[in-house]
Amino acid sequence: MKKFFTLLFFIPAAGTIFAQEAFIKGTIADSKTKETIVGGSVVVDETTGTATDINGSYFFKMPSGKHKIEFKYVGYKSQIKNVDAKDNDTIQMNIILEPDSKTLDIVVVSAGRFEQNLKEVTVSMEVLKPALIESKALVSIDKAVDQVPGVNVIDGQANIRGGSGFSYGAGSRVLLLVDEMPMLTADAGDVKWSALPIENCEQIEVIKGASSALFGSAAMNGVINFRTAYAKEDPETKINFMAGIYDKPKRRELVWWTDGNPTYSSVNVTHLQKVGNLDLVVGANLFDDDGFRYLNTEQRYRFNTNLRYRFKKIQGLQVGVNANRVSTKGGLFILWAHPDSALYPQGGKVSNYTTFRTNVDPFLNYTTKKNGRHSIRTRFFRTENLNNTNQQSRGDVYYSEYQYQKRFANGLSWTAGTVFNYNEVHAEMYGNHFSTNASLFTQFDKKFKRLSLSFGIRGEYFKTDTVETRENINWLGDASRPIAKNSPVKPVMRAGANYRLMEYTYLRTSFGQGFRFPSVAERFIRTSASGLDIYPNDSLKPESGWSAEIALKQGVRIGQWKGYVDVAAFWTEYRNMMEFTFGKYGPTVLPANTPQLLGLGFQSQNIGNTRIRGVELSVMGEGKIGAVDVTTLFGYTYIDPRQTDFDPAIDTNRNTSNTDLMKYRYQHSGKADIQFGYKKWSTGVSVRANSYMENIDKVFGDNESNFPGMKKYRSEHDKGDAIVDFRMAYQLHKTAKIAFVVNNIFNREVMGRPADLLPPRIFILQLTIKI
């Protein structure tokens, strides 16, 4: 009987307990496009919550009572709602989020392969918007990247914080991504900047430091991710007309033209539109350049399209294809004839070339009802080089990647995937070669209230022809403590943390390992160009290394202008670093009707171990100060690049410096861009300043028989230099803007790499129409 009364008491009490719960449901949408947001966060009482599904909807069960609910998504202003939920209530809340235009809330994807706020990433990162590219009237993406603090582009080769010097167009330690997929050539492993569709640029993201754990080989020194655009809610057509004229250099003896200054012209066209469930983008570029150097002409034709179809019957499924085709022909200028005739090619001739670059990128994305995301991305990238100097080649890249990503309501993001890459090269300079690259990767990112943590690991396999790349795996880089010997798989890792000290003060630190396999060009090239012989090195080993940094990002506000100041200290080390080095490597007997290599020349070699330390300061921001719109990008970088295995007996005979300073580096580099806008007018100034390049190959600096006048020229230009650009624009109509740009306004004579002058002053007129 006692148990019976106890049970009668317990049943209604238990009913009361289990009834004390409520429900909240609804959708989260964009205020401008009215489209629902997939993966939006619903955080209840800062401890638990859920995320919106493939339809932008959410449903969450919680205890009855009073709660604080935050709705948020990357790049949007969060909303906080207070509710008092009664027992068994179902509260409907449809939330509209406003895009957040604050600079510190720029959305990036490269840092962790998912969308993050720039302020919360664990690595040093810069972002370039298409507005800067348009306002500077640029015709190639490398000119935009060269404006980024800490980045130098030397004759088309990107160099981040001194991690790369100049390698004569073969091999790159900076990985170029187009829509998060690698786009380096199969033969030389280099970047073809003219292939990038500047007319369809959504954003350029630059990661500084080793990123091989995320993106694989060639990401040793950093990553440049070029993101193309997709159609928005409203159709848009943009047409850009540009015409430029080269001014005469200050030294009149350099002028080679007699019947008018050389000119160039460019037309870009882009159309973006949604057609039902299809997102459509088409673009084209025509470019014609007389060249400021004799016979150094270029004609370029480019067409591209992005297609993406969103299925209605299969929620969360998207398929599409991006494609790009570029045809270029002209004359390739390599080295000047003499400092007093620096705009004439050595020997009075250039290599006449025709090139074709084609990429086709099919993809499939599927987001499950539980917010898991499956992604299959593929790319076929072909480069064809035709010329009159027996250096023809064709390279094909077949790239495929599967990636799975899951974002949890507790702030955890998990990414995992696999990559398979097959390259095929047929070339007169290299012979026929085939390479295979396969990898597995995973990464975890966890966001707490103030702290963001990141950890990733990757294993990479590489084979050229029939030879696998093998090496020991050492504990913490200590060669005396191998974990595995002669392993065909190369493991690398990265880790980082970002801690919010105050509302707009962020302290971050990161560590990342990197590696790079030799390109086909570095291992097998046999050629002669402008009097320089280049030799193969089939015994070349992969290079590896690591980079670490600690940095502070401070948000700043002046009136309505918002930005940040970022200060970073970094340390990078490389093992078995590869560099082209001058010496005696022959003679080598080549087939008939090809240039014979007589012994002296360049060869890619493992020069040993190197170390680069430095500091960097950057300032970025935008907004109104009073009635004036102000956009800024400033930066200063100091590096101390040293060859730790320096041998005075050998290296002083190869280099112009008698110290362990690494070749082709600027120790001091400064970048600045500022633009002011008032009503319909805008004006801006850009500056790129570098210190003197102290150490280069001795054959360029001291060899008067091969390069007469070079030593004297360098001694007369040993203070470094700065190039200043000016621009002014006027909004003729809401659909049309005209701009006048002067590049190198002071007409400075600047040598980039040895025997290669940068352009003199250029006057540009630009008309942009947006419909």
Short mmCIF file of N, CA, C and O in Angstrom, two decimals, residues 412-494:
data_model
loop_
_atom_site.label_atom_id
_atom_site.label_comp_id
_atom_site.label_asym_id
_atom_site.label_seq_id
_atom_site.Cartn_x
_atom_site.Cartn_y
_atom_site.Cartn_z
N LEU A 412 32.23 23.69 -33.52
CA LEU A 412 33.24 22.81 -34.10
C LEU A 412 32.99 22.64 -35.59
O LEU A 412 31.85 22.39 -36.01
N SER A 413 34.05 22.75 -36.38
CA SER A 413 33.99 22.45 -37.81
C SER A 413 35.01 21.36 -38.12
O SER A 413 36.16 21.45 -37.69
N TRP A 414 34.56 20.35 -38.84
CA TRP A 414 35.45 19.25 -39.21
C TRP A 414 35.47 19.14 -40.73
O TRP A 414 34.43 19.09 -41.37
N THR A 415 36.69 19.11 -41.27
CA THR A 415 36.88 18.98 -42.71
C THR A 415 37.80 17.81 -42.98
O THR A 415 38.82 17.65 -42.30
N ALA A 416 37.46 16.98 -43.95
CA ALA A 416 38.32 15.86 -44.33
C ALA A 416 38.16 15.63 -45.83
O ALA A 416 37.11 15.94 -46.41
N GLY A 417 39.20 15.09 -46.44
CA GLY A 417 39.11 14.86 -47.87
C GLY A 417 40.30 14.12 -48.43
O GLY A 417 41.25 13.77 -47.72
N THR A 418 40.22 13.89 -49.73
CA THR A 418 41.30 13.22 -50.45
C THR A 418 41.48 13.89 -51.81
O THR A 418 40.52 14.41 -52.39
N VAL A 419 42.72 13.87 -52.29
CA VAL A 419 43.08 14.52 -53.55
C VAL A 419 43.86 13.54 -54.41
O VAL A 419 44.72 12.80 -53.90
N PHE A 420 43.56 13.52 -55.69
CA PHE A 420 44.37 12.77 -56.65
C PHE A 420 44.69 13.69 -57.81
O PHE A 420 43.80 14.33 -58.38
N ASN A 421 45.98 13.76 -58.16
CA ASN A 421 46.45 14.69 -59.19
C ASN A 421 47.39 13.94 -60.13
O ASN A 421 48.36 13.33 -59.68
N TYR A 422 47.10 13.99 -61.43
CA TYR A 422 47.95 13.33 -62.42
C TYR A 422 48.39 14.37 -63.45
O TYR A 422 47.57 15.11 -64.00
N ASN A 423 49.70 14.46 -63.68
CA ASN A 423 50.27 15.42 -64.62
C ASN A 423 50.98 14.69 -65.75
O ASN A 423 51.64 13.67 -65.54
N GLU A 424 50.89 15.27 -66.94
CA GLU A 424 51.51 14.69 -68.12
C GLU A 424 52.19 15.81 -68.90
O GLU A 424 51.55 16.84 -69.20
N VAL A 425 53.48 15.62 -69.23
CA VAL A 425 54.26 16.66 -69.90
C VAL A 425 54.92 16.07 -71.15
O VAL A 425 55.53 15.00 -71.09
N HIS A 426 54.79 16.80 -72.26
CA HIS A 426 55.50 16.47 -73.51
C HIS A 426 56.19 17.74 -73.96
O HIS A 426 55.52 18.72 -74.31
N ALA A 427 57.53 17.75 -73.95
CA ALA A 427 58.25 18.99 -74.21
C ALA A 427 59.60 18.73 -74.83
O ALA A 427 60.27 17.73 -74.52
N GLU A 428 60.01 19.65 -75.72
CA GLU A 428 61.34 19.56 -76.31
C GLU A 428 62.42 19.83 -75.28
O GLU A 428 63.52 19.27 -75.35
N MET A 429 62.13 20.68 -74.31
CA MET A 429 63.13 21.04 -73.30
C MET A 429 63.27 19.98 -72.21
O MET A 429 64.34 19.84 -71.61
N TYR A 430 62.19 19.24 -71.92
CA TYR A 430 62.19 18.33 -70.78
C TYR A 430 62.11 16.86 -71.17
O TYR A 430 62.47 15.99 -70.37
N GLY A 431 61.58 16.57 -72.35
CA GLY A 431 61.24 15.21 -72.69
C GLY A 431 59.81 14.92 -72.25
O GLY A 431 59.04 15.82 -71.91
N ASN A 432 59.43 13.64 -72.23
CA ASN A 432 58.09 13.23 -71.83
C ASN A 432 58.12 12.68 -70.41
O ASN A 432 58.91 11.78 -70.10
N HIS A 433 57.26 13.21 -69.56
CA HIS A 433 57.26 12.80 -68.15
C HIS A 433 55.83 12.75 -67.62
O HIS A 433 54.94 13.48 -68.08
N PHE A 434 55.65 11.91 -66.60
CA PHE A 434 54.34 11.71 -65.99
C PHE A 434 54.51 11.70 -64.47
O PHE A 434 55.46 11.12 -63.95
N SER A 435 53.62 12.35 -63.79
CA SER A 435 53.71 12.39 -62.32
C SER A 435 52.34 12.15 -61.70
O SER A 435 51.30 12.49 -62.28
N THR A 436 52.38 11.55 -60.51
CA THR A 436 51.16 11.24 -59.76
C THR A 436 51.31 11.78 -58.34
O THR A 436 52.35 11.61 -57.71
N ASN A 437 50.27 12.42 -57.88
CA ASN A 437 50.27 13.00 -56.54
C ASN A 437 48.94 12.64 -55.87
O ASN A 437 47.87 12.90 -56.42
N ALA A 438 48.99 12.03 -54.69
CA ALA A 438 47.77 11.66 -53.96
C ALA A 438 47.92 12.06 -52.50
O ALA A 438 49.03 12.06 -51.95
N SER A 439 46.82 12.42 -51.87
CA SER A 439 46.90 12.87 -50.48
C SER A 439 45.59 12.64 -49.74
O SER A 439 44.52 12.55 -50.35
N LEU A 440 45.70 12.57 -48.42
CA LEU A 440 44.57 12.56 -47.50
C LEU A 440 44.77 13.70 -46.52
O LEU A 440 45.91 13.96 -46.09
N PHE A 441 43.70 14.39 -46.15
CA PHE A 441 43.84 15.50 -45.20
C PHE A 441 42.61 15.57 -44.29
O PHE A 441 41.52 15.13 -44.64
N THR A 442 42.83 16.15 -43.13
CA THR A 442 41.73 16.43 -42.21
C THR A 442 42.09 17.65 -41.37
O THR A 442 43.28 17.93 -41.14
N GLN A 443 41.06 18.38 -40.97
CA GLN A 443 41.28 19.58 -40.16
C GLN A 443 40.11 19.78 -39.21
O GLN A 443 38.95 19.53 -39.56
N PHE A 444 40.44 20.23 -37.99
CA PHE A 444 39.44 20.55 -36.98
C PHE A 444 39.58 22.02 -36.60
O PHE A 444 40.69 22.49 -36.33
N ASP A 445 38.45 22.72 -36.58
CA ASP A 445 38.42 24.12 -36.15
C ASP A 445 37.34 24.26 -35.09
O ASP A 445 36.19 23.86 -35.30
N LYS A 446 37.72 24.81 -33.96
CA LYS A 446 36.79 24.94 -32.84
C LYS A 446 36.74 26.39 -32.38
O LYS A 446 37.78 27.01 -32.11
N LYS A 447 35.53 26.91 -32.30
CA LYS A 447 35.35 28.29 -31.86
C LYS A 447 34.64 28.30 -30.50
O LYS A 447 33.54 27.78 -30.35
N PHE A 448 35.34 28.88 -29.52
CA PHE A 448 34.75 29.11 -28.21
C PHE A 448 34.27 30.57 -28.15
O PHE A 448 34.24 31.26 -29.17
N LYS A 449 33.91 31.02 -26.98
CA LYS A 449 33.39 32.38 -26.86
C LYS A 449 34.43 33.41 -27.27
O LYS A 449 34.15 34.36 -28.01
N ARG A 450 35.67 33.25 -26.82
CA ARG A 450 36.75 34.19 -27.16
C ARG A 450 37.87 33.53 -27.96
O ARG A 450 38.65 34.23 -28.60
N LEU A 451 37.95 32.25 -27.93
CA LEU A 451 39.10 31.53 -28.48
C LEU A 451 38.70 30.72 -29.71
O LEU A 451 37.67 30.05 -29.72
N SER A 452 39.55 30.78 -30.74
CA SER A 452 39.40 29.93 -31.92
C SER A 452 40.65 29.08 -32.06
O SER A 452 41.78 29.60 -32.00
N LEU A 453 40.47 27.78 -32.23
CA LEU A 453 41.59 26.85 -32.37
C LEU A 453 41.49 26.13 -33.71
O LEU A 453 40.39 25.86 -34.20
N SER A 454 42.65 25.78 -34.26
CA SER A 454 42.69 25.09 -35.54
C SER A 454 43.82 24.07 -35.54
O SER A 454 44.93 24.36 -35.07
N PHE A 455 43.54 22.88 -36.08
CA PHE A 455 44.57 21.85 -36.21
C PHE A 455 44.28 21.02 -37.45
O PHE A 455 43.13 20.60 -37.68
N GLY A 456 45.31 20.78 -38.26
CA GLY A 456 45.14 19.98 -39.46
C GLY A 456 46.36 19.14 -39.74
O GLY A 456 47.48 19.46 -39.31
N ILE A 457 46.15 18.04 -40.45
CA ILE A 457 47.25 17.15 -40.82
C ILE A 457 46.98 16.60 -42.21
O ILE A 457 45.82 16.45 -42.63
N ARG A 458 48.06 16.31 -42.93
CA ARG A 458 47.95 15.85 -44.31
C ARG A 458 49.07 14.86 -44.60
O ARG A 458 50.19 15.02 -44.11
N GLY A 459 48.76 13.84 -45.40
CA GLY A 459 49.77 12.91 -45.88
C GLY A 459 49.81 12.96 -47.40
O GLY A 459 48.77 12.88 -48.05
N GLU A 460 51.03 13.07 -47.96
CA GLU A 460 51.17 13.31 -49.41
C GLU A 460 52.08 12.25 -50.03
O GLU A 460 53.14 11.92 -49.49
N TYR A 461 51.65 11.72 -51.17
CA TYR A 461 52.43 10.74 -51.94
C TYR A 461 52.73 11.33 -53.31
O TYR A 461 51.85 11.94 -53.94
N PHE A 462 53.98 11.14 -53.80
CA PHE A 462 54.36 11.74 -55.08
C PHE A 462 55.27 10.79 -55.85
O PHE A 462 56.18 10.18 -55.28
N LYS A 463 55.01 10.68 -57.15
CA LYS A 463 55.82 9.84 -58.02
C LYS A 463 55.99 10.52 -59.37
O LYS A 463 55.02 11.01 -59.95
N THR A 464 57.24 10.57 -59.88
CA THR A 464 57.52 11.06 -61.23
C THR A 464 58.01 9.89 -62.07
O THR A 464 58.98 9.21 -61.70
N ASP A 465 57.34 9.68 -63.19
CA ASP A 465 57.63 8.53 -64.04
C ASP A 465 57.49 7.26 -63.20
O ASP A 465 56.43 6.97 -62.69
N THR A 466 58.57 6.52 -63.00
CA THR A 466 58.48 5.28 -62.21
C THR A 466 59.14 5.41 -60.84
O THR A 466 59.25 4.42 -60.11
N VAL A 467 59.57 6.63 -60.49
CA VAL A 467 60.33 6.82 -59.26
C VAL A 467 59.46 7.50 -58.20
O VAL A 467 58.95 8.60 -58.41
N GLU A 468 59.29 6.82 -57.05
CA GLU A 468 58.58 7.41 -55.92
C GLU A 468 59.52 8.34 -55.15
O GLU A 468 60.72 8.08 -55.05
N THR A 469 58.95 9.40 -54.61
CA THR A 469 59.71 10.27 -53.71
C THR A 469 59.67 9.67 -52.31
O THR A 469 58.60 9.49 -51.73
N ARG A 470 60.85 9.36 -51.78
CA ARG A 470 60.94 8.77 -50.45
C ARG A 470 61.92 9.53 -49.59
O ARG A 470 62.95 10.00 -50.09
N GLU A 471 61.62 9.64 -48.32
CA GLU A 471 62.56 10.23 -47.37
C GLU A 471 62.16 9.84 -45.95
O GLU A 471 61.06 9.35 -45.71
N ASN A 472 63.10 10.04 -45.03
CA ASN A 472 62.84 9.71 -43.63
C ASN A 472 61.87 10.71 -43.02
O ASN A 472 61.88 11.90 -43.35
N ILE A 473 61.05 10.21 -42.11
CA ILE A 473 60.17 11.07 -41.33
C ILE A 473 60.79 11.21 -39.95
O ILE A 473 60.94 10.22 -39.22
N ASN A 474 61.18 12.44 -39.60
CA ASN A 474 61.94 12.66 -38.37
C ASN A 474 61.07 13.29 -37.29
O ASN A 474 60.16 14.07 -37.58
N TRP A 475 61.37 12.95 -36.07
CA TRP A 475 60.66 13.51 -34.92
C TRP A 475 61.07 14.97 -34.72
O TRP A 475 62.21 15.27 -34.48
N LEU A 476 60.10 15.89 -34.89
CA LEU A 476 60.33 17.32 -34.71
C LEU A 476 61.50 17.81 -35.57
O LEU A 476 62.23 18.71 -35.18
N GLY A 477 61.67 17.20 -36.74
CA GLY A 477 62.71 17.65 -37.66
C GLY A 477 64.10 17.21 -37.31
O GLY A 477 65.07 17.59 -37.97
N ASP A 478 64.26 16.39 -36.27
CA ASP A 478 65.57 15.93 -35.83
C ASP A 478 65.97 14.70 -36.64
O ASP A 478 65.39 13.61 -36.48
N ALA A 479 66.97 14.85 -37.53
CA ALA A 479 67.38 13.75 -38.41
C ALA A 479 67.92 12.55 -37.65
O ALA A 479 67.94 11.44 -38.16
N SER A 480 68.36 12.76 -36.41
CA SER A 480 68.89 11.65 -35.61
C SER A 480 67.79 10.83 -34.96
O SER A 480 68.07 9.80 -34.34
N ARG A 481 66.53 11.26 -35.10
CA ARG A 481 65.41 10.56 -34.47
C ARG A 481 64.32 10.26 -35.50
O ARG A 481 63.21 10.80 -35.45
N PRO A 482 64.60 9.38 -36.46
CA PRO A 482 63.59 9.08 -37.49
C PRO A 482 62.45 8.23 -36.94
O PRO A 482 62.66 7.27 -36.20
N ILE A 483 61.22 8.62 -37.28
CA ILE A 483 60.04 7.82 -36.93
C ILE A 483 59.86 6.71 -37.94
O ILE A 483 59.50 5.59 -37.60
N ALA A 484 60.08 7.04 -39.21
CA ALA A 484 59.98 6.05 -40.28
C ALA A 484 61.07 6.36 -41.30
O ALA A 484 61.33 7.52 -41.61
N LYS A 485 61.68 5.32 -41.83
CA LYS A 485 62.74 5.49 -42.80
C LYS A 485 62.23 5.18 -44.21
O LYS A 485 61.44 4.27 -44.41
N ASN A 486 62.72 5.99 -45.15
CA ASN A 486 62.43 5.76 -46.56
C ASN A 486 60.93 5.68 -46.83
O ASN A 486 60.45 4.83 -47.59
N SER A 487 60.17 6.58 -46.24
CA SER A 487 58.72 6.55 -46.36
C SER A 487 58.26 7.18 -47.67
O SER A 487 58.76 8.24 -48.06
N PRO A 488 57.29 6.57 -48.38
CA PRO A 488 56.77 7.18 -49.61
C PRO A 488 55.71 8.25 -49.33
O PRO A 488 55.25 8.91 -50.26
N VAL A 489 55.30 8.39 -48.07
CA VAL A 489 54.28 9.36 -47.69
C VAL A 489 54.92 10.46 -46.86
O VAL A 489 55.65 10.19 -45.90
N LYS A 490 54.65 11.70 -47.23
CA LYS A 490 55.18 12.85 -46.51
C LYS A 490 54.06 13.46 -45.66
O LYS A 490 53.08 14.01 -46.17
N PRO A 491 54.16 13.38 -44.30
CA PRO A 491 53.14 13.99 -43.45
C PRO A 491 53.52 15.42 -43.06
O PRO A 491 54.69 15.73 -42.84
N VAL A 492 52.53 16.29 -42.99
CA VAL A 492 52.73 17.66 -42.52
C VAL A 492 51.54 18.05 -41.65
O VAL A 492 50.45 17.48 -41.77
N MET A 493 51.73 19.04 -40.80
CA MET A 493 50.66 19.47 -39.91
C MET A 493 50.67 20.99 -39.77
O MET A 493 51.65 21.65 -40.12
N ARG A 494 49.58 21.51 -39.27
CA ARG A 494 49.49 22.93 -38.93
C ARG A 494 48.62 23.06 -37.70
O ARG A 494 47.74 22.23 -37.43
#
